[in-house]
Amino acid sequence: MNSPQNTLRERKKAQARAHVLETAHALFHRKSFDATTVESICREASISKRTFFRYFSDKESLVFGQREERLATFVEFLAEHERVENPFDALRTATRVFGARYNSKKKRLLAQQRVVLSSPALLARERAIDGDWERAIAQAFSSRSGHSPEDDLWARVLAGAIMGVVRSTVTYWFERKCEDDLTRLGLDALDYLERGFPQRAHARE
Amino acid sequence: MNSPQNTLRERKKAQARAHVLETAHALFHRKSFDATTVESICREASISKRTFFRYFSDKESLVFGQREERLATFVEFLAEHERVENPFDALRTATRVFGARYNSKKKRLLAQQRVVLSSPALLARERAIDGDWERAIAQAFSSRSGHSPEDDLWARVLAGAIMGVVRSTVTYWFERKCEDDLTRLGLDALDYLERGFPQRAHARE
DNA sequence: GTGGCAAGTGCCACCGAGTGGCACACAGAT
DNA sequence: ATCTGTGTGCCACTCGGTGGCACTTGCCAC
């Protein structure tokens, strides 16, 4: 339909965008996100500030640029699968697919996460993005059964729990340098949700 | 130890702070959070901008001022109870206490939520604050048993799930004008976590 | 090719949030 | 009455982000 890469205009645009992104991340690496001003990025990339904000809506979207597309991919995937599988099976399938995908991108993801961790604003934004995912999940599950308030509540609470375990799992994975198997961690977390959280021994005396 | 309200200085200060808060919320009500500039608040409250930022670290903390204290209260409560109860029982007790507290403050909470909903920045910040709660919960549960990585992961995933269901539950409660019994909703959500999420009938054909 | 059109860019002035610094005011102790 | 330290006002400044306008440059019709 669109996303044409053929005309010279489009190619130049994409190239310029990529160039800005590259220099920006180089600067974030050298200094930190907060300590890097938009102006310095523009200087380095030989672009005007005004133009920068035509490419990127935010300074923050230098970091989270691809997330919207990722969400779209995920929503599509989920809508596809929840048609034939029950919610948890659909999520398990998603975990396998996306877990494998992330497992193979460890280096890039770790570098990105280093940037995110360096700025409170980015951490906040990350959580806000989780909210979008949560809403998407809730809607997928809510539309599968009737639309009574109870079903709606059930879907939203489940969606909240899912994003909660996903975020904490991924954070754990990052902290351990992505050495664990993300798919395994994710599937375990989903089992907790489906079958209930097991009690730990009460080790205090 | 501290929090002295006796000297004239302190009284004046507290009064000034309260006055700013009052006028600010009045303005947020008239216009919206984003459409209200700090300067206009200062003008209305007869205070200088510089002084404003000595009272409030942020424009946003005009809205979220009490949350830090709430978190402290909650953490204290949780630390107290997880010493003698298992995690879920402690959470159930907390749900009863805090649910009752919130149920009795519906009006104030709804007004505040109206403000929060009017600004994406506030919604993001709200989620960031949830992150603080999540960390606090995870730490309380993690310190109860050994500190093996597995226990740690378990505690953090549970904490993520808890905040996920709490947030979605409270959001639902707000959307329905706080007409439901918050304690009941909260306890149901906790049951989901402890015993697993029930399957809904597959209503599609 | 040439000329016109529209997309893309640069520049400048501007806004709003937040900070640093300094001079002044004022409550409280002596 | 005076000294002292806290709190306040004011000013200038930084940084992210926007509006507006002039200008360049790729694209397309002729």
Coordinates of C-alpha atoms (C1' of nucleotides) in Angstrom, one line a residue:
Chain A
M1 CA 0.0 0.0 0.0
N2 CA 2.5 2.6 1.1
S3 CA 6.0 2.8 2.7
P4 CA 7.6 3.4 -0.6
Q5 CA 11.3 3.2 -0.7
N6 CA 11.7 3.7 -4.4
T7 CA 11.8 7.4 -5.1
L8 CA 15.0 9.3 -4.4
R9 CA 13.2 11.5 -1.9
E10 CA 12.2 8.6 0.2
R11 CA 15.6 6.9 0.1
K12 CA 17.3 10.1 1.2
K13 CA 14.8 10.6 4.0
A14 CA 15.3 7.1 5.3
Q15 CA 19.0 7.5 5.1
A16 CA 19.0 10.8 6.9
R17 CA 16.8 9.4 9.6
A18 CA 19.0 6.4 10.1
H19 CA 22.1 8.7 10.2
V20 CA 20.6 10.8 13.0
L21 CA 19.6 7.7 14.9
E22 CA 23.1 6.4 14.6
T23 CA 24.9 9.5 15.8
A24 CA 22.4 10.0 18.6
H25 CA 23.0 6.5 20.0
A26 CA 26.7 7.1 19.7
L27 CA 26.3 10.2 21.8
F28 CA 24.1 8.4 24.3
H29 CA 26.8 5.8 24.6
R30 CA 29.6 8.4 25.1
K31 CA 27.7 10.5 27.6
S32 CA 24.2 9.6 28.8
F33 CA 20.7 10.2 27.4
D34 CA 20.0 13.2 29.7
A35 CA 23.4 14.7 29.3
T36 CA 23.0 14.7 25.5
T37 CA 21.1 17.7 24.2
V38 CA 19.1 17.6 21.0
E39 CA 21.2 20.5 19.7
S40 CA 24.4 18.5 20.1
I41 CA 22.8 15.6 18.2
C42 CA 21.8 18.1 15.4
R43 CA 25.3 19.6 15.3
E44 CA 26.9 16.2 15.1
A45 CA 24.5 15.0 12.4
S46 CA 24.6 18.3 10.5
I47 CA 20.9 18.9 10.7
S48 CA 18.8 21.7 12.0
K49 CA 16.8 21.3 15.2
R50 CA 13.6 22.0 13.4
T51 CA 14.3 19.2 11.0
F52 CA 15.1 16.9 13.8
F53 CA 11.7 17.3 15.3
R54 CA 10.2 16.6 11.8
Y55 CA 11.9 13.2 11.9
F56 CA 11.3 12.4 15.5
S57 CA 8.3 13.5 17.5
D58 CA 10.3 13.3 20.7
K59 CA 13.8 13.1 22.0
E60 CA 12.6 9.9 23.6
S61 CA 11.5 8.3 20.4
L62 CA 15.1 8.1 19.4
V63 CA 15.1 5.2 21.8
F64 CA 11.6 3.9 21.5
G65 CA 11.1 4.3 17.8
Q66 CA 10.5 0.7 16.9
R67 CA 8.2 -0.1 19.7
E68 CA 5.1 1.1 18.0
E69 CA 5.7 -1.2 15.1
R70 CA 6.5 -4.0 17.5
L71 CA 3.2 -3.4 19.2
A72 CA 1.4 -3.5 15.9
T73 CA 3.1 -6.8 15.1
F74 CA 2.2 -8.3 18.4
V75 CA -1.4 -7.2 18.3
E76 CA -1.8 -8.7 14.8
F77 CA -0.2 -11.9 16.0
L78 CA -2.5 -12.0 19.1
A79 CA -5.7 -11.3 17.1
E80 CA -4.7 -14.1 14.7
H81 CA -4.2 -16.7 17.4
E82 CA -6.9 -15.8 19.9
R83 CA -9.3 -16.7 17.2
V84 CA -8.4 -20.4 17.4
E85 CA -6.6 -20.8 20.7
N86 CA -7.6 -20.0 24.2
P87 CA -5.9 -17.0 25.7
F88 CA -3.1 -18.8 27.5
D89 CA -2.3 -20.9 24.6
A90 CA -2.2 -17.9 22.3
L91 CA 0.1 -16.2 24.8
R92 CA 2.4 -19.2 25.0
T93 CA 2.7 -19.2 21.3
A94 CA 3.5 -15.5 21.4
T95 CA 6.1 -16.1 24.1
R96 CA 7.8 -18.7 22.0
V97 CA 7.9 -16.5 18.9
F98 CA 8.9 -13.3 20.5
G99 CA 11.1 -14.9 23.1
A100 CA 13.2 -16.5 20.3
R101 CA 13.3 -13.2 18.4
Y102 CA 14.6 -11.3 21.5
N103 CA 17.0 -14.1 22.4
S104 CA 18.7 -13.6 19.1
K105 CA 19.0 -9.8 19.5
K106 CA 20.7 -9.8 22.9
K107 CA 23.4 -7.4 22.1
R108 CA 21.3 -4.7 20.6
L109 CA 18.7 -5.0 23.3
L110 CA 21.3 -4.8 26.1
A111 CA 22.8 -1.7 24.6
Q112 CA 19.4 -0.1 24.3
Q113 CA 18.5 -1.1 27.9
R114 CA 21.7 0.5 29.1
V115 CA 20.5 3.8 27.7
V116 CA 17.0 3.4 29.1
L117 CA 18.3 2.7 32.6
S118 CA 20.4 5.9 32.5
S119 CA 17.3 8.1 32.5
P120 CA 14.2 8.2 34.8
A121 CA 12.2 9.8 32.0
L122 CA 12.9 6.8 29.7
L123 CA 12.0 4.3 32.4
A124 CA 8.7 6.1 32.9
R125 CA 8.1 6.2 29.2
E126 CA 8.8 2.5 28.9
R127 CA 6.1 1.8 31.5
A128 CA 3.7 4.0 29.6
I129 CA 4.3 2.0 26.5
D130 CA 3.5 -1.1 28.5
G131 CA 0.2 0.5 29.1
D132 CA -0.5 0.5 25.4
W133 CA 0.3 -3.2 25.2
E134 CA -1.9 -3.9 28.1
R135 CA -4.9 -2.2 26.5
A136 CA -4.3 -4.1 23.3
I137 CA -4.2 -7.4 25.1
A138 CA -7.3 -6.6 27.1
Q139 CA -9.2 -5.7 24.0
A140 CA -8.2 -8.9 22.3
F141 CA -9.4 -10.9 25.2
S142 CA -12.5 -8.9 25.9
S143 CA -13.8 -9.2 22.3
R144 CA -13.5 -12.9 22.4
S145 CA -16.4 -13.5 24.7
G146 CA -19.5 -11.3 25.5
H147 CA -19.0 -7.7 26.5
S148 CA -20.6 -7.9 29.9
P149 CA -18.8 -5.8 32.5
E150 CA -17.6 -8.9 34.2
D151 CA -15.9 -10.3 31.1
D152 CA -14.4 -6.9 30.5
L153 CA -13.0 -6.7 34.0
W154 CA -11.7 -10.2 33.7
A155 CA -9.9 -9.4 30.5
R156 CA -8.4 -6.2 31.8
V157 CA -7.2 -7.7 35.1
L158 CA -5.6 -10.6 33.2
A159 CA -4.0 -8.1 30.8
G160 CA -2.6 -6.2 33.7
A161 CA -1.2 -9.3 35.3
I162 CA 0.3 -10.4 32.0
M163 CA 2.2 -7.2 31.4
G164 CA 3.2 -7.2 35.0
V165 CA 4.9 -10.5 34.8
V166 CA 6.3 -9.8 31.3
R167 CA 7.9 -6.6 32.4
S168 CA 9.4 -8.1 35.6
T169 CA 10.6 -11.1 33.7
V170 CA 12.3 -9.1 31.0
T171 CA 13.8 -6.8 33.6
Y172 CA 15.2 -9.8 35.4
W173 CA 16.5 -11.2 32.1
F174 CA 18.3 -7.9 31.4
E175 CA 19.8 -7.7 34.8
R176 CA 21.3 -11.2 34.3
K177 CA 22.9 -10.0 31.0
C178 CA 20.4 -12.0 28.9
E179 CA 22.1 -15.2 29.9
D180 CA 18.9 -17.1 30.7
D181 CA 16.5 -18.5 28.1
L182 CA 13.9 -15.8 27.8
T183 CA 11.3 -18.2 26.4
R184 CA 11.7 -20.5 29.4
L185 CA 11.3 -17.6 31.8
G186 CA 8.2 -16.3 30.0
L187 CA 6.5 -19.7 29.9
D188 CA 7.1 -20.2 33.6
A189 CA 5.6 -16.8 34.4
L190 CA 2.5 -17.6 32.3
D191 CA 2.2 -20.9 34.2
Y192 CA 2.1 -18.9 37.4
L193 CA -0.8 -16.9 36.0
E194 CA -2.7 -19.9 34.7
R195 CA -2.3 -22.2 37.6
G196 CA -1.7 -19.8 40.5
F197 CA 1.4 -18.6 42.2
P198 CA 3.1 -21.3 44.3
Q199 CA 3.8 -20.7 47.9
R200 CA 7.4 -20.4 48.9
A201 CA 8.6 -22.0 52.2
H202 CA 8.4 -19.6 55.0
A203 CA 12.1 -19.4 55.8
R204 CA 11.9 -16.9 58.6
E205 CA 12.0 -18.2 62.2
Chain B
M1 CA 11.8 14.0 65.7
N2 CA 10.9 16.5 63.0
S3 CA 7.8 17.7 61.2
P4 CA 7.4 20.6 63.6
Q5 CA 4.3 22.6 63.1
N6 CA 4.8 24.9 66.1
T7 CA 6.9 27.8 65.0
L8 CA 5.3 30.6 63.1
R9 CA 7.6 30.0 60.1
E10 CA 6.5 26.4 59.8
R11 CA 2.8 27.3 60.1
K12 CA 3.1 30.0 57.4
K13 CA 5.0 27.6 55.1
A14 CA 2.4 24.9 55.4
Q15 CA -0.4 27.3 54.9
A16 CA 1.3 28.8 51.8
R17 CA 1.8 25.3 50.4
A18 CA -1.8 24.4 51.0
H19 CA -2.9 27.6 49.4
V20 CA -0.9 26.9 46.2
L21 CA -2.2 23.4 46.0
E22 CA -5.8 24.6 46.3
T23 CA -5.5 27.3 43.7
A24 CA -3.7 24.9 41.4
H25 CA -6.4 22.3 41.6
A26 CA -9.0 24.9 41.0
L27 CA -7.2 25.8 37.8
F28 CA -6.8 22.2 36.8
H29 CA -10.6 21.9 37.2
R30 CA -11.4 25.0 35.2
K31 CA -9.0 24.3 32.4
S32 CA -6.8 21.1 32.2
F33 CA -3.5 20.2 33.7
D34 CA -1.6 20.7 30.5
A35 CA -3.4 24.0 29.7
T36 CA -2.5 25.4 33.1
T37 CA 1.0 27.0 33.2
V38 CA 3.0 27.1 36.4
E39 CA 3.2 30.9 35.9
S40 CA -0.6 31.2 35.9
I41 CA -0.7 29.2 39.2
C42 CA 1.9 31.5 40.7
R43 CA 0.0 34.6 39.5
E44 CA -3.2 33.3 41.0
A45 CA -1.5 32.3 44.3
S46 CA 0.6 35.5 44.5
I47 CA 3.8 33.7 44.6
S48 CA 6.9 33.8 42.5
K49 CA 7.8 31.0 40.1
R50 CA 11.1 30.4 41.9
T51 CA 9.2 29.9 45.2
F52 CA 6.8 27.5 43.6
F53 CA 9.6 25.2 42.7
R54 CA 10.9 25.4 46.3
Y55 CA 7.6 24.0 47.5
F56 CA 7.1 21.5 44.7
S57 CA 9.8 19.7 42.9
D58 CA 7.6 19.3 39.8
K59 CA 4.5 20.6 38.3
E60 CA 3.4 17.0 38.5
S61 CA 3.9 16.6 42.2
L62 CA 1.0 19.0 42.6
V63 CA -1.1 16.0 41.7
F64 CA 1.0 13.2 43.2
G65 CA 2.2 14.8 46.3
Q66 CA 0.7 12.4 48.8
R67 CA 1.7 9.3 47.0
E68 CA 5.1 9.0 48.5
E69 CA 3.7 9.1 51.9
R70 CA 1.1 6.5 50.9
L71 CA 3.8 4.3 49.6
A72 CA 5.7 4.6 52.9
T73 CA 2.6 3.7 54.8
F74 CA 2.0 0.7 52.6
V75 CA 5.5 -0.6 52.8
E76 CA 5.4 -0.3 56.6
F77 CA 2.1 -2.1 56.7
L78 CA 3.4 -4.9 54.4
A79 CA 6.7 -5.3 56.3
E80 CA 4.6 -5.7 59.5
H81 CA 2.3 -8.3 58.1
E82 CA 4.5 -10.4 56.0
R83 CA 6.4 -11.2 59.1
V84 CA 3.5 -13.3 60.4
E85 CA 1.3 -14.0 57.4
N86 CA 2.1 -15.6 54.1
P87 CA 2.3 -13.2 51.2
F88 CA -1.2 -13.6 49.9
D89 CA -2.8 -13.3 53.4
A90 CA -0.8 -10.2 54.0
L91 CA -2.0 -8.7 50.7
R92 CA -5.6 -9.6 51.5
T93 CA -5.3 -7.8 54.8
A94 CA -3.8 -4.8 53.0
T95 CA -6.6 -4.9 50.5
R96 CA -9.2 -4.8 53.2
V97 CA -7.5 -1.9 55.0
F98 CA -6.7 0.2 51.9
G99 CA -9.8 -0.7 50.1
A100 CA -11.9 0.6 52.9
R101 CA -9.8 3.7 53.1
Y102 CA -10.2 4.4 49.4
N103 CA -13.9 3.5 49.4
S104 CA -14.5 6.3 51.9
K105 CA -12.6 8.9 49.8
K106 CA -14.4 8.4 46.5
K107 CA -15.2 12.0 45.8
R108 CA -11.6 13.3 46.3
L109 CA -10.2 10.4 44.4
L110 CA -12.5 10.8 41.4
A111 CA -11.7 14.5 41.2
Q112 CA -8.0 13.7 41.2
Q113 CA -8.4 11.0 38.6
R114 CA -10.2 13.3 36.3
V115 CA -7.1 15.5 36.4
V116 CA -4.7 12.6 35.8
L117 CA -6.7 11.3 32.8
S118 CA -6.5 14.7 31.2
S119 CA -2.8 14.5 30.7
P120 CA -0.6 11.8 29.1
A121 CA 2.3 13.0 31.2
L122 CA 0.4 12.3 34.4
L123 CA -0.7 8.9 33.2
A124 CA 2.9 8.0 32.5
R125 CA 4.0 9.3 35.9
E126 CA 1.3 7.3 37.6
R127 CA 2.7 4.1 36.1
A128 CA 6.2 5.1 37.1
I129 CA 5.0 5.4 40.6
D130 CA 3.5 2.0 40.3
G131 CA 7.0 0.9 39.6
D132 CA 8.1 2.1 43.0
W133 CA 5.3 0.1 44.7
E134 CA 6.3 -2.9 42.7
R135 CA 9.9 -2.7 43.8
A136 CA 8.8 -2.3 47.4
I137 CA 6.6 -5.3 47.3
A138 CA 9.2 -7.4 45.6
Q139 CA 11.7 -6.5 48.2
A140 CA 9.3 -7.4 51.0
F141 CA 8.7 -10.8 49.5
S142 CA 12.2 -11.5 48.5
S143 CA 13.6 -10.9 52.0
R144 CA 11.2 -13.3 53.5
S145 CA 12.8 -16.4 52.1
G146 CA 16.4 -17.0 51.0
H147 CA 18.0 -14.7 48.5
S148 CA 18.6 -17.2 45.7
P149 CA 18.1 -15.9 42.2
E150 CA 15.0 -18.1 41.8
D151 CA 13.3 -16.7 44.9
D152 CA 14.2 -13.3 43.8
L153 CA 12.7 -13.9 40.4
W154 CA 9.6 -15.4 42.0
A155 CA 9.1 -12.4 44.2
R156 CA 9.6 -9.9 41.4
V157 CA 7.2 -11.7 39.0
L158 CA 4.6 -11.9 41.7
A159 CA 5.1 -8.2 42.6
G160 CA 4.7 -7.3 38.9
A161 CA 1.5 -9.3 38.6
I162 CA 0.2 -7.8 41.8
M163 CA 0.7 -4.2 40.7
G164 CA -0.7 -5.2 37.3
V165 CA -4.0 -6.5 38.7
V166 CA -4.2 -3.6 41.2
R167 CA -3.8 -1.0 38.6
S168 CA -6.3 -2.5 36.2
T169 CA -8.7 -3.1 39.1
V170 CA -8.5 0.5 40.3
T171 CA -8.8 1.8 36.8
Y172 CA -12.0 -0.2 36.3
W173 CA -13.3 1.0 39.6
F174 CA -12.7 4.6 38.6
E175 CA -14.4 4.1 35.2
R176 CA -17.5 2.8 36.9
K177 CA -17.5 6.0 39.1
C178 CA -16.4 4.1 42.2
E179 CA -19.8 2.5 42.5
D180 CA -18.4 -1.0 43.1
D181 CA -16.9 -2.3 46.3
L182 CA -13.2 -1.8 45.8
T183 CA -12.3 -4.3 48.5
R184 CA -14.4 -7.0 46.8
L185 CA -12.8 -6.3 43.4
G186 CA -9.3 -6.4 45.0
L187 CA -9.9 -9.7 46.8
D188 CA -11.2 -11.3 43.6
A189 CA -8.2 -10.2 41.7
L190 CA -5.9 -11.6 44.4
D191 CA -7.7 -14.9 44.2
Y192 CA -7.0 -15.0 40.5
L193 CA -3.3 -14.7 41.2
E194 CA -3.3 -17.2 44.0
R195 CA -5.5 -19.9 42.4
G196 CA -5.0 -19.1 38.7
F197 CA -7.1 -17.3 36.2
P198 CA -10.3 -19.1 35.3
Q199 CA -11.0 -19.8 31.7
R200 CA -13.9 -18.0 30.1
A201 CA -16.3 -19.8 27.8
H202 CA -15.2 -19.6 24.3
A203 CA -18.1 -17.6 22.9
R204 CA -16.9 -17.3 19.4
E205 CA -18.3 -19.7 16.8
Chain C
dG1 C1' 15.3 20.3 -21.1
dT2 C1' 12.3 23.7 -18.7
dG3 C1' 9.0 25.4 -15.7
dG4 C1' 5.8 24.6 -12.0
dC5 C1' 4.4 22.1 -7.9
dA6 C1' 4.9 20.2 -3.5
dA7 C1' 7.6 18.1 -0.1
dG8 C1' 11.4 18.9 2.7
dT9 C1' 14.6 22.0 5.1
dG10 C1' 16.7 26.0 7.6
dC11 C1' 16.3 29.8 10.3
dC12 C1' 14.3 32.6 13.8
dA13 C1' 11.4 33.8 17.3
dC14 C1' 8.8 32.0 20.8
dC15 C1' 6.7 29.1 24.8
dG16 C1' 6.8 26.5 29.1
dA17 C1' 9.3 23.8 32.7
dG18 C1' 13.0 23.9 35.6
dT19 C1' 17.7 25.8 37.7
dG20 C1' 21.4 28.9 39.6
dG21 C1' 22.6 32.9 41.9
dC22 C1' 22.2 37.0 44.4
dA23 C1' 20.0 40.5 47.1
dC24 C1' 16.6 41.3 50.4
dA25 C1' 13.0 40.4 54.1
dC26 C1' 11.7 38.6 58.1
dA27 C1' 11.0 35.3 62.2
dG28 C1' 13.6 34.0 66.2
dA29 C1' 17.4 34.0 69.7
dT30 C1' 20.5 37.1 72.4
Chain D
dA1 C1' 18.1 46.8 68.8
dT2 C1' 20.8 43.5 66.6
dC3 C1' 22.5 39.6 64.5
dT4 C1' 21.6 35.2 62.0
dG5 C1' 19.7 32.0 59.2
dT6 C1' 15.9 30.6 56.5
dG7 C1' 12.7 31.8 53.0
dT8 C1' 11.5 34.7 49.1
dG9 C1' 11.6 37.5 44.8
dC10 C1' 13.8 38.5 40.7
dC11 C1' 16.7 37.8 36.7
dA12 C1' 19.0 35.4 33.5
dC13 C1' 19.7 31.0 31.6
dT14 C1' 19.2 26.1 29.7
dC15 C1' 16.7 22.7 27.2
dG16 C1' 12.8 20.4 24.9
dG17 C1' 9.4 21.5 21.7
dT18 C1' 6.3 24.5 18.2
dG19 C1' 4.8 28.0 14.7
dG20 C1' 5.7 30.5 10.7
dC21 C1' 8.0 31.8 6.7
dA22 C1' 11.5 31.8 3.2
dC23 C1' 14.1 28.8 0.5
dT24 C1' 15.9 24.6 -1.8
dT25 C1' 15.3 20.4 -4.2
dG26 C1' 13.3 16.2 -6.1
dC27 C1' 9.5 15.0 -9.1
dC28 C1' 6.4 15.3 -13.0
dA29 C1' 4.0 17.3 -17.1
dC30 C1' 4.8 19.4 -21.1

